mmCIF file of C-alpha atoms in Angstrom:
data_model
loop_
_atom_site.group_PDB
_atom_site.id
_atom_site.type_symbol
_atom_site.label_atom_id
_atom_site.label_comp_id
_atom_site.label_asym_id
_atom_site.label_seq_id
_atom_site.Cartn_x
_atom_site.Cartn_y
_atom_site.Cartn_z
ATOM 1 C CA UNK A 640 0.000 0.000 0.000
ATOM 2 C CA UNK A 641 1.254 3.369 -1.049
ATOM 3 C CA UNK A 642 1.313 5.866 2.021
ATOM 4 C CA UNK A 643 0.327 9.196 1.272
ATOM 5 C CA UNK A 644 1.222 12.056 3.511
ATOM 6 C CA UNK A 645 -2.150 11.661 5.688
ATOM 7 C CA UNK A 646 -1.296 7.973 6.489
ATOM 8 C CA UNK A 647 3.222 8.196 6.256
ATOM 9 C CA UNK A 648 4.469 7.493 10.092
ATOM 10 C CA UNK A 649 6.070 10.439 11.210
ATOM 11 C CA UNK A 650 9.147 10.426 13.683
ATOM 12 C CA UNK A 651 8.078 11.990 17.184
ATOM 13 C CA UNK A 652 10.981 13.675 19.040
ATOM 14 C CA UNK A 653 10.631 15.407 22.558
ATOM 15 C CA UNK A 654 11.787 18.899 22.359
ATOM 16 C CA UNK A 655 15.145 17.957 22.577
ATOM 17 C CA UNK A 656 15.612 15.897 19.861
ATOM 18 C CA UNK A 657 14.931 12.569 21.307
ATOM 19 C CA UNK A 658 13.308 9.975 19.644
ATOM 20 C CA UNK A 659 10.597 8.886 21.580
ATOM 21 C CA UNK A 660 9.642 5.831 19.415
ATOM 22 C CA UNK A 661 13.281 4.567 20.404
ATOM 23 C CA UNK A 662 12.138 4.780 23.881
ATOM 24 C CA UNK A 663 8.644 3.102 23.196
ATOM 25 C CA UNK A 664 10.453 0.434 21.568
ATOM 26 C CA UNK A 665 13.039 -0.382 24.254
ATOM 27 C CA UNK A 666 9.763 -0.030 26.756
ATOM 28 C CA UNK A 667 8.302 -2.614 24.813
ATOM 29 C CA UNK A 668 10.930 -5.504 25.736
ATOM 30 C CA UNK A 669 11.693 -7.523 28.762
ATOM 31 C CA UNK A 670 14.493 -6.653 30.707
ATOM 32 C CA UNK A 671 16.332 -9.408 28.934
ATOM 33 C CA UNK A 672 15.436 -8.663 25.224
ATOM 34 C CA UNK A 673 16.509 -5.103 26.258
ATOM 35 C CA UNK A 674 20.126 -6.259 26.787
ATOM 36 C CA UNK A 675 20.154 -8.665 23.756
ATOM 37 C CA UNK A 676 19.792 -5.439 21.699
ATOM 38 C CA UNK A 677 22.572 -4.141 23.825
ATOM 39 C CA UNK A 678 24.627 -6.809 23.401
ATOM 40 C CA UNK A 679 24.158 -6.916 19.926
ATOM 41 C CA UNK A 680 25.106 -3.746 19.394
ATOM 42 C CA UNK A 681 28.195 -3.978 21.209
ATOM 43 C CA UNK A 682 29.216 -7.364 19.484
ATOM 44 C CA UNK A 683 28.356 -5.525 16.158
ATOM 45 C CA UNK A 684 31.076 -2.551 16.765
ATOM 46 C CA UNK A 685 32.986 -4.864 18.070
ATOM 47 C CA UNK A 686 33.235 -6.910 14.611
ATOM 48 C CA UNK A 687 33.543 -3.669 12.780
ATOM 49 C CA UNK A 688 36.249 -2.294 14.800
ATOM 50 C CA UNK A 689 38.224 -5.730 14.372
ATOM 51 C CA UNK A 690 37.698 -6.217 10.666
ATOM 52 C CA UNK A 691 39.166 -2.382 10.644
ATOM 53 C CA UNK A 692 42.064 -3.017 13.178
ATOM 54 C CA UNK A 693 45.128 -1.477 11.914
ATOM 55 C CA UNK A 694 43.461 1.680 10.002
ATOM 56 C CA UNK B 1103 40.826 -7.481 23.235
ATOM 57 C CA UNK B 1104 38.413 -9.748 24.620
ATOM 58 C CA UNK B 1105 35.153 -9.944 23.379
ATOM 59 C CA UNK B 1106 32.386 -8.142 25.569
ATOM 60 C CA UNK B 1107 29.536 -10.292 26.995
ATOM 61 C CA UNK B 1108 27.728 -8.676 30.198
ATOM 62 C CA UNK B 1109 25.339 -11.654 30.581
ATOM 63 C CA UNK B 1110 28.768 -13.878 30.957
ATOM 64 C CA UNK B 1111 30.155 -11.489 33.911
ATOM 65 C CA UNK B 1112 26.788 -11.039 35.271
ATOM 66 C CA UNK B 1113 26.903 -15.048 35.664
ATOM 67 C CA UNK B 1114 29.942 -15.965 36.984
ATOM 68 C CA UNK B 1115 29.582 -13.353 39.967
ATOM 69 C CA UNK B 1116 26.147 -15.096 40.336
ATOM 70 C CA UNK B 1117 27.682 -18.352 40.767
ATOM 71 C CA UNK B 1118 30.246 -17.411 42.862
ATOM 72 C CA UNK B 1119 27.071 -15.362 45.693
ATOM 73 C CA UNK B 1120 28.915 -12.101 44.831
ATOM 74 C CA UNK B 1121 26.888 -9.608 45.618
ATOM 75 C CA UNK B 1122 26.041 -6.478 43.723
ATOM 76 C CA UNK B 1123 24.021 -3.897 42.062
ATOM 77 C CA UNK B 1124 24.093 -2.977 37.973
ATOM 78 C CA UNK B 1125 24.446 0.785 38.047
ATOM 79 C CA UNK B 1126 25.203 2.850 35.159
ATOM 80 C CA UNK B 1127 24.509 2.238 31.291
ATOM 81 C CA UNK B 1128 23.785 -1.255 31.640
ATOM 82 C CA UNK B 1129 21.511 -0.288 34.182
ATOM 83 C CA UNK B 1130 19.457 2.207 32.288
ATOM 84 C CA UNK B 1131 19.047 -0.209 29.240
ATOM 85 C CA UNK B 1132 18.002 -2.676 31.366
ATOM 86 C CA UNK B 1133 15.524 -0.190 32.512
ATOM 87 C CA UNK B 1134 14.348 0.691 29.093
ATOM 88 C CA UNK B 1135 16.660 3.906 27.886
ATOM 89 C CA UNK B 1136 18.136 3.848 24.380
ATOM 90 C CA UNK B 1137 21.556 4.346 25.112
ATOM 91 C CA UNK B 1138 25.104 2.329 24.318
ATOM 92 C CA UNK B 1139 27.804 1.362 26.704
ATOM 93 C CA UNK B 1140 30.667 -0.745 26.528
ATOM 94 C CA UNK B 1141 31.533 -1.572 30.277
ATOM 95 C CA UNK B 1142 29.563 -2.838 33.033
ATOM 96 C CA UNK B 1143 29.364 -0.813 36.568
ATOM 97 C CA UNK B 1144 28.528 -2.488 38.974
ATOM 98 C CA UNK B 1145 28.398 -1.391 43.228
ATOM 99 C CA UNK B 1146 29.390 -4.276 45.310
ATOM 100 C CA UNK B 1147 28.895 -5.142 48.715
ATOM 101 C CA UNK B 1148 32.415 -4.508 50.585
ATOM 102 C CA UNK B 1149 31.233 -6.599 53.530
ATOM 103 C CA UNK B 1150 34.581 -8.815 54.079
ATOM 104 C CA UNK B 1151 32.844 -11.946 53.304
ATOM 105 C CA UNK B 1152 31.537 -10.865 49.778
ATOM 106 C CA UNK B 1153 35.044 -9.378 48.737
ATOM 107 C CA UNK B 1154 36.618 -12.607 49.571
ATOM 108 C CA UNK B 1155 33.912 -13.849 47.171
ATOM 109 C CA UNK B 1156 34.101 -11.146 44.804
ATOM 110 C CA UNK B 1157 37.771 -11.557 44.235
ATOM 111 C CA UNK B 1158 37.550 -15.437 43.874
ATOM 112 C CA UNK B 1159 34.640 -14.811 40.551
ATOM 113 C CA UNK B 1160 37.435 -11.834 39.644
ATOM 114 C CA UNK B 1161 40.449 -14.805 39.143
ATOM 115 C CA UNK B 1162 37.819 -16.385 37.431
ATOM 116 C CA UNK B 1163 37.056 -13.502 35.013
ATOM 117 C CA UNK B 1164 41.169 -13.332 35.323
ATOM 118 C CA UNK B 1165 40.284 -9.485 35.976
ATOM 119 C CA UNK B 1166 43.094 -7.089 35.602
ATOM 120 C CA UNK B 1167 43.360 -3.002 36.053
ATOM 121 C CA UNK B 1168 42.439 -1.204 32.461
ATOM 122 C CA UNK B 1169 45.278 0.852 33.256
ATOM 123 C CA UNK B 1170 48.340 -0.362 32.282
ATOM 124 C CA UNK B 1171 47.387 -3.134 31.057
ATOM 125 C CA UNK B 1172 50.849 -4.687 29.803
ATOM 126 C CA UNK B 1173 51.396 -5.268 33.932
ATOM 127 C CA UNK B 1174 48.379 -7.298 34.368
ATOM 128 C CA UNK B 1175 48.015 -5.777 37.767
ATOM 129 C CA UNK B 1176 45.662 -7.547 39.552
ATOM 130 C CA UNK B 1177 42.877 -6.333 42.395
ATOM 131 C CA UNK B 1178 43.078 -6.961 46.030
ATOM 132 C CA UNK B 1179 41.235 -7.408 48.936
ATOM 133 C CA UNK B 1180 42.306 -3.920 49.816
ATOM 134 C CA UNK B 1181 41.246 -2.515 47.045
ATOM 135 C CA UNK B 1182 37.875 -3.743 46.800
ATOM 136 C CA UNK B 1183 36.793 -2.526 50.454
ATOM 137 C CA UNK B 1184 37.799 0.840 49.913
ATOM 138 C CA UNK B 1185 34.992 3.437 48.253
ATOM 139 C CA UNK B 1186 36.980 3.864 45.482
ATOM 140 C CA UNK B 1187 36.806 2.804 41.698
ATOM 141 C CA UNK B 1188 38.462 -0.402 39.757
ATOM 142 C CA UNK B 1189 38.562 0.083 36.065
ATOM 143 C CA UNK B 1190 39.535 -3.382 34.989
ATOM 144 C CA UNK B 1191 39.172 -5.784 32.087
ATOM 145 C CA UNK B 1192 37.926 -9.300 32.052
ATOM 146 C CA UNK B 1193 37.731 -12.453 29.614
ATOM 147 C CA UNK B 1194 34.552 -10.895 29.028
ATOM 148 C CA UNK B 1195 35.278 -7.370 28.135
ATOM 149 C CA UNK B 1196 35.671 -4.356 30.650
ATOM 150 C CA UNK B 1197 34.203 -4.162 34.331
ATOM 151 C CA UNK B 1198 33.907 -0.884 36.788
ATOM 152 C CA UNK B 1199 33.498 -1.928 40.085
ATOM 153 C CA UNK B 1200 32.657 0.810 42.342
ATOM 154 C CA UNK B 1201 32.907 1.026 45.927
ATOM 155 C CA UNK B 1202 30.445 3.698 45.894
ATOM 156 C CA UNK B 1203 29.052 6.401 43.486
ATOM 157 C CA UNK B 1204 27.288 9.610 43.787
ATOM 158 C CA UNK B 1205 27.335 11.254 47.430
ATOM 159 C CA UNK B 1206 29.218 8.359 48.875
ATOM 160 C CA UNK B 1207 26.415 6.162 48.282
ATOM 161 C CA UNK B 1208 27.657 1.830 48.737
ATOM 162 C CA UNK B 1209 25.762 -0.710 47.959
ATOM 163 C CA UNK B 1210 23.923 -1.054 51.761
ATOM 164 C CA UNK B 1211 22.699 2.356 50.775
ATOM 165 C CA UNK B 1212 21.825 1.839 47.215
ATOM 166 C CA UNK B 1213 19.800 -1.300 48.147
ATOM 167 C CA UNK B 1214 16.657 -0.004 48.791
ATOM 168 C CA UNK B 1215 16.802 1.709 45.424
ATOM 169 C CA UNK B 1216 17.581 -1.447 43.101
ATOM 170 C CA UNK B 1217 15.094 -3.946 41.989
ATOM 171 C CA UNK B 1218 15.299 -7.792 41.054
ATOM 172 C CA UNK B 1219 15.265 -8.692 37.094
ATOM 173 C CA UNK B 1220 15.775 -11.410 34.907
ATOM 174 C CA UNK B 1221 18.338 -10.203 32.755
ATOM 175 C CA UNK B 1222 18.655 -13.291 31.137
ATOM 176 C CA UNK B 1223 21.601 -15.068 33.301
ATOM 177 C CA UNK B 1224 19.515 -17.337 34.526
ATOM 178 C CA UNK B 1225 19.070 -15.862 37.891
ATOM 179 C CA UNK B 1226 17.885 -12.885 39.100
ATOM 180 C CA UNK B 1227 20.133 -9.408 39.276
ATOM 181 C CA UNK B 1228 19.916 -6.189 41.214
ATOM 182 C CA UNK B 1229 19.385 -3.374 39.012
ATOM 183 C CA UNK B 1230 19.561 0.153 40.396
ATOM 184 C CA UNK B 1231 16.040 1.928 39.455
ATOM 185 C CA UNK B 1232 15.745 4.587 36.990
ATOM 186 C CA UNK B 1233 15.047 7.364 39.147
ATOM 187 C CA UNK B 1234 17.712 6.737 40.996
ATOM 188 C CA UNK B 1235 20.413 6.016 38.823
ATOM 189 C CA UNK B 1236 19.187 9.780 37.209
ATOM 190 C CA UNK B 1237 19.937 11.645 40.533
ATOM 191 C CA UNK B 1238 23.443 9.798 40.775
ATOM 192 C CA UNK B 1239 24.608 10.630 37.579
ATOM 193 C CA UNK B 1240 22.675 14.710 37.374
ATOM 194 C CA UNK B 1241 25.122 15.190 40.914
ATOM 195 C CA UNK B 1242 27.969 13.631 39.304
ATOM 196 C CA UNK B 1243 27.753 13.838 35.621
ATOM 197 C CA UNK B 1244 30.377 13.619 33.389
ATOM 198 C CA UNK B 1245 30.234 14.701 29.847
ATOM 199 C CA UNK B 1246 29.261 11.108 28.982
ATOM 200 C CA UNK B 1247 26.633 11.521 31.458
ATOM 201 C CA UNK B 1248 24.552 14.644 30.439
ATOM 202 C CA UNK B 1249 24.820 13.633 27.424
ATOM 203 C CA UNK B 1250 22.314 10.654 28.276
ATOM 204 C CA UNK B 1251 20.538 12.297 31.088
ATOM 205 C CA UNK B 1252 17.508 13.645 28.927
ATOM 206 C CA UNK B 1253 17.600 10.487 27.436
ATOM 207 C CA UNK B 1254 16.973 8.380 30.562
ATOM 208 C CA UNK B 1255 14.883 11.464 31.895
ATOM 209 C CA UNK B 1256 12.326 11.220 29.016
ATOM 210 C CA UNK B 1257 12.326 6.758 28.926
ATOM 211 C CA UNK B 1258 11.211 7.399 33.331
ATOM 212 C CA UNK B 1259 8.891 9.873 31.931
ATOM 213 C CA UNK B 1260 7.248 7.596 29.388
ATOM 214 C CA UNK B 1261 7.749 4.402 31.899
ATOM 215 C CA UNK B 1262 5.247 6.726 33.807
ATOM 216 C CA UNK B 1263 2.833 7.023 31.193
ATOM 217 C CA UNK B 1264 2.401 3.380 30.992
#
């Protein structure tokens, strides 16, 4: 389905810039899947930063 | 550089009836907030009997001080029942354990401010709450800190909400 501009998501910050459906999201998960995403974020620099080692 | 696995640390304290409280980023994902960290903070009880435990699951995590880190300087007893801070690194990435943060604050003090989760370990950990762990780091914030500050202050906001 084609989303006009009535119906297109938009992004909701707070008035400093944060993205609140980051928040929502993270609110959303247990405790556990909350550090899974953590931990796969870390593990994911982690592979970056050793497949660039040296540069 | 060893690869970073909290839920690893996390367990092999557990098994070893060190006891402790997740402070810091860890803590505030935990508790919902968007952020990244890379190390895990952690208060720990420096009642005698827990450091002797503590530094029995630390040769096990074959923990060393972050600074200098070609002398593999280990932590002692001595060390870990001051109030002061031990940046070190483990087999599973790096580990701050902290005597005590904010205004002097230990983990007897910070206990009736943590809750029980299951963090996925396989037993339950002590967590410092959200509000909490926001007045500790708005009295002591470091640049790294207030950066993330309206962050965690807007996830207790919408925790509220809900």
């Amino acid at each position: 389905m084609e989303l006009n501009e009535l119906t297109r998501p938009v992004a909701e910050y707070s008035e400093e810039g944060i993205d609140l459906t980051l928040i929502r999201w993270m609110l959303s998960l247990t405790p556990a899947e909350r550090l899974q995403v953590l931990q796969r974020f870390v593990n994911s620099v982690e592979e970056i930063r050793s497949l660039n080692a040296g540069d | 550089m060893p690869a970073t696995d909290f839920l690893a640390v996390i367990r092999v304290l557990g098994e070893h009836g060190v006891d402790f409280i997740v402070v810091g980023g860890v803590a505030a994902v935990l508790a919902g907030a968007p952020i990244s960290t890379f190390d895990l903070d952690l208060v720990h009880s420096r009642k005698v009997e827990n450091v002797q435990r503590l530094l029995e699951a630390l040769t096990s995590l074959d923990a060393y001080y972050r600074l200098q880190p070609e002398r593999r300087l280990r932590p002692a007893a001595s060390h870990l029942l001051s109030a002061d801070h031990q940046l070190l690194m483990t087999r599973y990435g790096p580990v701050d354990l902290l005597g005590a943060i904010g205004q002097s604050q230990g983990y007897e003090e910070l206990l009736e401010h943590a809750i029980e989760m299951e963090a996925g370990a396989g037993l339950p950990v002590r967590v410092l709450k959200l509000d909490k762990l926001i007045e500790v780091k708005s009295a002591t914030a470091g640049e790294k800190d207030l950066a993330a500050l309206p962050i965690l202050r807007k996830t207790l906001e919408e925790k509220g909400r809900r």
